[in-house]
Amino acid sequence: MAALLALTAGARAQRLDETAAADDLMMLDTITVTATKSGERVYDSLSGSSVLTGTDLQRSLQPGSVTDILRLVPNVTTQTSGGDPGAGVNIRGLQDYGRVNVLVDGARQNFAREGHGANGQFYFDPEMMKSVDVTRGPVSTIYGSGAIGGVVSFTTLDAGDILKDDATLGGRIKGVWDTNGPAPLIHGEVAARSGTAFDILAAATLRAAGNYTDGRGATVDFTAQDLLSGLVKARIRPADNHEITLSALRIGNAFESGLGTIYNTRTNADTYTAGYRWTPDSDFWNLSAKTYFTTTNVEQRTLSGLNVGGLKTFEIGTFGIDAFNTSRFETGPLRHEVTVGGDLFNDQVETTDSYGTSAQLTPSGRRMVAGAFVQDKITYASWLEIVGALRYDFYRLSGNGIENEGTRLSPKITAGVTPWEPVTFYASYAEGYRAPALIETLIEGFHPPPVSAGRFFPNPDLKPEIAHNIEGGVNVRFNDVLAANDQFRLKVGVFRNRVDDYIEQVFTRFPIPGGYQYQNIAQAVLHGYEAEGVYDAGSFFFSLAGGVTDGKNAKTGEGLNSVSPGKISGTVGFRALDASLEFGVRVTGVAQKKDAADFGFVGDGYALVDVFASWKIKPDMIAGLVIQNLFDRQYTQYLNAQPSPGLSAKASLSIRY
C-alpha cells in the first residue's frame, strides 16, 4: 500500500509539473520542406503548402488508406478502384503519369498501368507515416521533373518517434478494430539507439479487411483486402555533422477485383533509400544526397472469363539520385539562401501477359529523366522575400522501336511582402515540364475481351506538357488573440494554371476504322482558390480547409474529367483532463459536379459527419475512437466507380514501452 501511494503521488506530481509547464508553452508550427527544400514554417511559405503529422491523424482520423490521409488537404483528392488499395493522387485537377510527384522518404513512386482506374498509383501503409508534406502547383520543380500538379512527400517513422530522450530500447504496439469490413489491424514497432552514433527502427503491420457496406447497408463486392507491411530504418552518425540514413520499406497487398473479368491480385511495393547529410558549421556547406530504388510489382491471376488461370504481371523499377547544397551569405542589405542541385531517375517497365494484350496496353520500355536547378531565396529586412529559380530538364524514352527525347528551361519567381509581422502577401509565377510517360507514347493493341472497345495507337510524336502557373495568396499568423498562448493561422490562395500541349486520350478516325490515342490537345486551363486555417486555444480548437478548382480544354471549351468538385471540411475539438482527453466533430461537404455523367462518373453532392475521441490513459497508453460517416450517408466519391463506405467505427489502443 505504501509503494502504491508513493507511485500515485509521484505520478500526480509529474502530471502537475507537466501541466504547469504546458501553460508556459506555445505550439510550434509544422515545417514544410517541399516548398523550398531548406525547410520553413507552413504559414510562412510563399506557396500552397500543407503538412499533416501522423500523430495528429492517428488521434482524430485513424486513417486506413491514402484517401483518408489526404482528404483534409485543400484541392487534393484521390482516385481508387474496387478493393485495390493503390491510390492516384489528384492536385488541382491534375493527376496520372507523374503530374503529381509522389515521394516516400524522398524516393519517387512512378508505378502506372493502363486501365479503367487511375493511371498512376502508389501503395502505402498509414501506420508507417511520420508526416506528409504537400505543395500544390508547379512551384516545387526543385523536387524533380514532371510535377506540374504538385508534390506529395511522405516521411516514414524513425527511432526518435518511439524512444524517449533518455531511452536506449523501446517499442510500441497498437491494435485497431474497424466495424465496417470488418478489419482487425495489429501494428508493432521496436527501436534502439547507441548514444548519438546510431539508432534503428523496425516496424510491421498486419491487416485483414472484409468487404465493406455502403450507406444503404449493401455489401460492396471485391473491396476486401489483406495488408502486410514492414519497415526498417537506421541512422548512423560516424562523426560530428555527418549522418547516413538507410531504409527499406515493403507494402504487400492481396485482394480480388475486376469489372467484366475477376482477378486475384498481389502487389508488392518496395522502397530502398540511402541518404547522406553533411551539416558543418559553415555558411557555404549544407549538403544532402540520396540514392534510391523503388519497385512495384502487380501480379494478377484470372479467376473468371475466357482465360481462367491466365497470369499477367506489371512491374516498374525506378532508380534515382538526388543531391543539393544550400549556401547562405549576404550582399549588402540582402541575405541570400542559394540552393544548387540535380536529380536523375530511370524507369524500367516490364509487362507480361500469358493470354491477353496487357503487355501492349502497358508496354515495356525505358525512360530516363534528369535535371539540374539553382534557387536563390533573397530576404531584405523583415518585410521582403524574393525566390528566384531556374530548372533544366532532359528526358529520353524508348521501346517498341520508338524513341523520343526533349529538353527545356523552366523559370520560377516568387515575391512576398510583409507590411506588418502577422500578415504576408505573396505572388508567384512558375513553369513546369512533364515528359510523356511510356504508356502514353507506346500504347498499342486491342482492348482485352470480353469487351470490344476498339484499338489503341502509339504516338511517337507526343510532346511534353508545359505548365504556366500564376498564383497569389496571403498568410496570417496571430498569437495571443483571445487568450494567452492561443494561435490563429490562415492561408488563402488563388491560382491559374495553363498547361500547353496537355496530353489526353482521344478517339481518332485514322487509321481506319479508327481507335484511341494519347494526343496533345492544345491547352488545358485550370483555375480556382483554396484556404486552410486553424485556431487553437488549448482547451478548444477549430480548423477549416477547402478549395474549388475549375478546368476546361481551351480548344473545345469542354470540361476536364480529372477536375473534382469543390470540397470544404471543418473540425471543432475540445481538450479536457489536463489535455489527456481530446474529442471533436468534423463536417465535410462536397459540391455537385454537374458534368460528371458526361465522363461516366457519379457527381452528386454530399455531406459527411465524423466524430472522434482520444484518451491518454497513461503517458504511454492511448485509446481512440473514430466514427466516420456518422449518419450512414450513401455517396460515391467522384472518379471512383463504387460507392464509398457507410457508417464505420474504429476503436484503437496504443501502448508504448
mmCIF file with all atom_site columns, C-alpha atoms in Angstrom, residues 57 118 137 148 158 197 206 245 334 389 404 571 592 642:
data_model
loop_
_atom_site.group_PDB
_atom_site.id
_atom_site.type_symbol
_atom_site.label_atom_id
_atom_site.label_alt_id
_atom_site.label_comp_id
_atom_site.label_asym_id
_atom_site.label_entity_id
_atom_site.label_seq_id
_atom_site.pdbx_PDB_ins_code
_atom_site.Cartn_x
_atom_site.Cartn_y
_atom_site.Cartn_z
_atom_site.occupancy
_atom_site.B_iso_or_equiv
_atom_site.pdbx_formal_charge
_atom_site.auth_seq_id
_atom_site.auth_comp_id
_atom_site.auth_asym_id
_atom_site.auth_atom_id
_atom_site.pdbx_PDB_model_num
ATOM 1  C CA . LEU A 1 57  ? -4.056  11.988 -37.913 1.00 0.00 ? 57  LEU A CA 1
ATOM 2  C CA . ALA A 1 118 ? -6.139  5.892  -62.027 1.00 0.00 ? 118 ALA A CA 1
ATOM 3  C CA . GLY A 1 137 ? 1.062   23.682 -58.167 1.00 0.00 ? 137 GLY A CA 1
ATOM 4  C CA . ILE A 1 148 ? 3.059   20.262 -62.882 1.00 0.00 ? 148 ILE A CA 1
ATOM 5  C CA . ASP A 1 158 ? 12.235  6.653  -37.304 1.00 0.00 ? 158 ASP A CA 1
ATOM 6  C CA . ALA A 1 197 ? 26.065  7.482  -33.026 1.00 0.00 ? 197 ALA A CA 1
ATOM 7  C CA . LEU A 1 206 ? -0.909  -6.823 -40.431 1.00 0.00 ? 206 LEU A CA 1
ATOM 8  C CA . THR A 1 245 ? 20.223  7.158  -43.280 1.00 0.00 ? 245 THR A CA 1
ATOM 9  C CA . LEU A 1 334 ? 20.356  41.346 -48.891 1.00 0.00 ? 334 LEU A CA 1
ATOM 10 C CA . ALA A 1 389 ? 14.720  29.613 -59.516 1.00 0.00 ? 389 ALA A CA 1
ATOM 11 C CA . ASN A 1 404 ? 11.559  10.281 -78.009 1.00 0.00 ? 404 ASN A CA 1
ATOM 12 C CA . THR A 1 571 ? -13.383 20.499 -37.381 1.00 0.00 ? 571 THR A CA 1
ATOM 13 C CA . GLN A 1 592 ? -22.180 18.589 -57.034 1.00 0.00 ? 592 GLN A CA 1
ATOM 14 C CA . GLN A 1 642 ? -18.031 2.059  -56.476 1.00 0.00 ? 642 GLN A CA 1
#
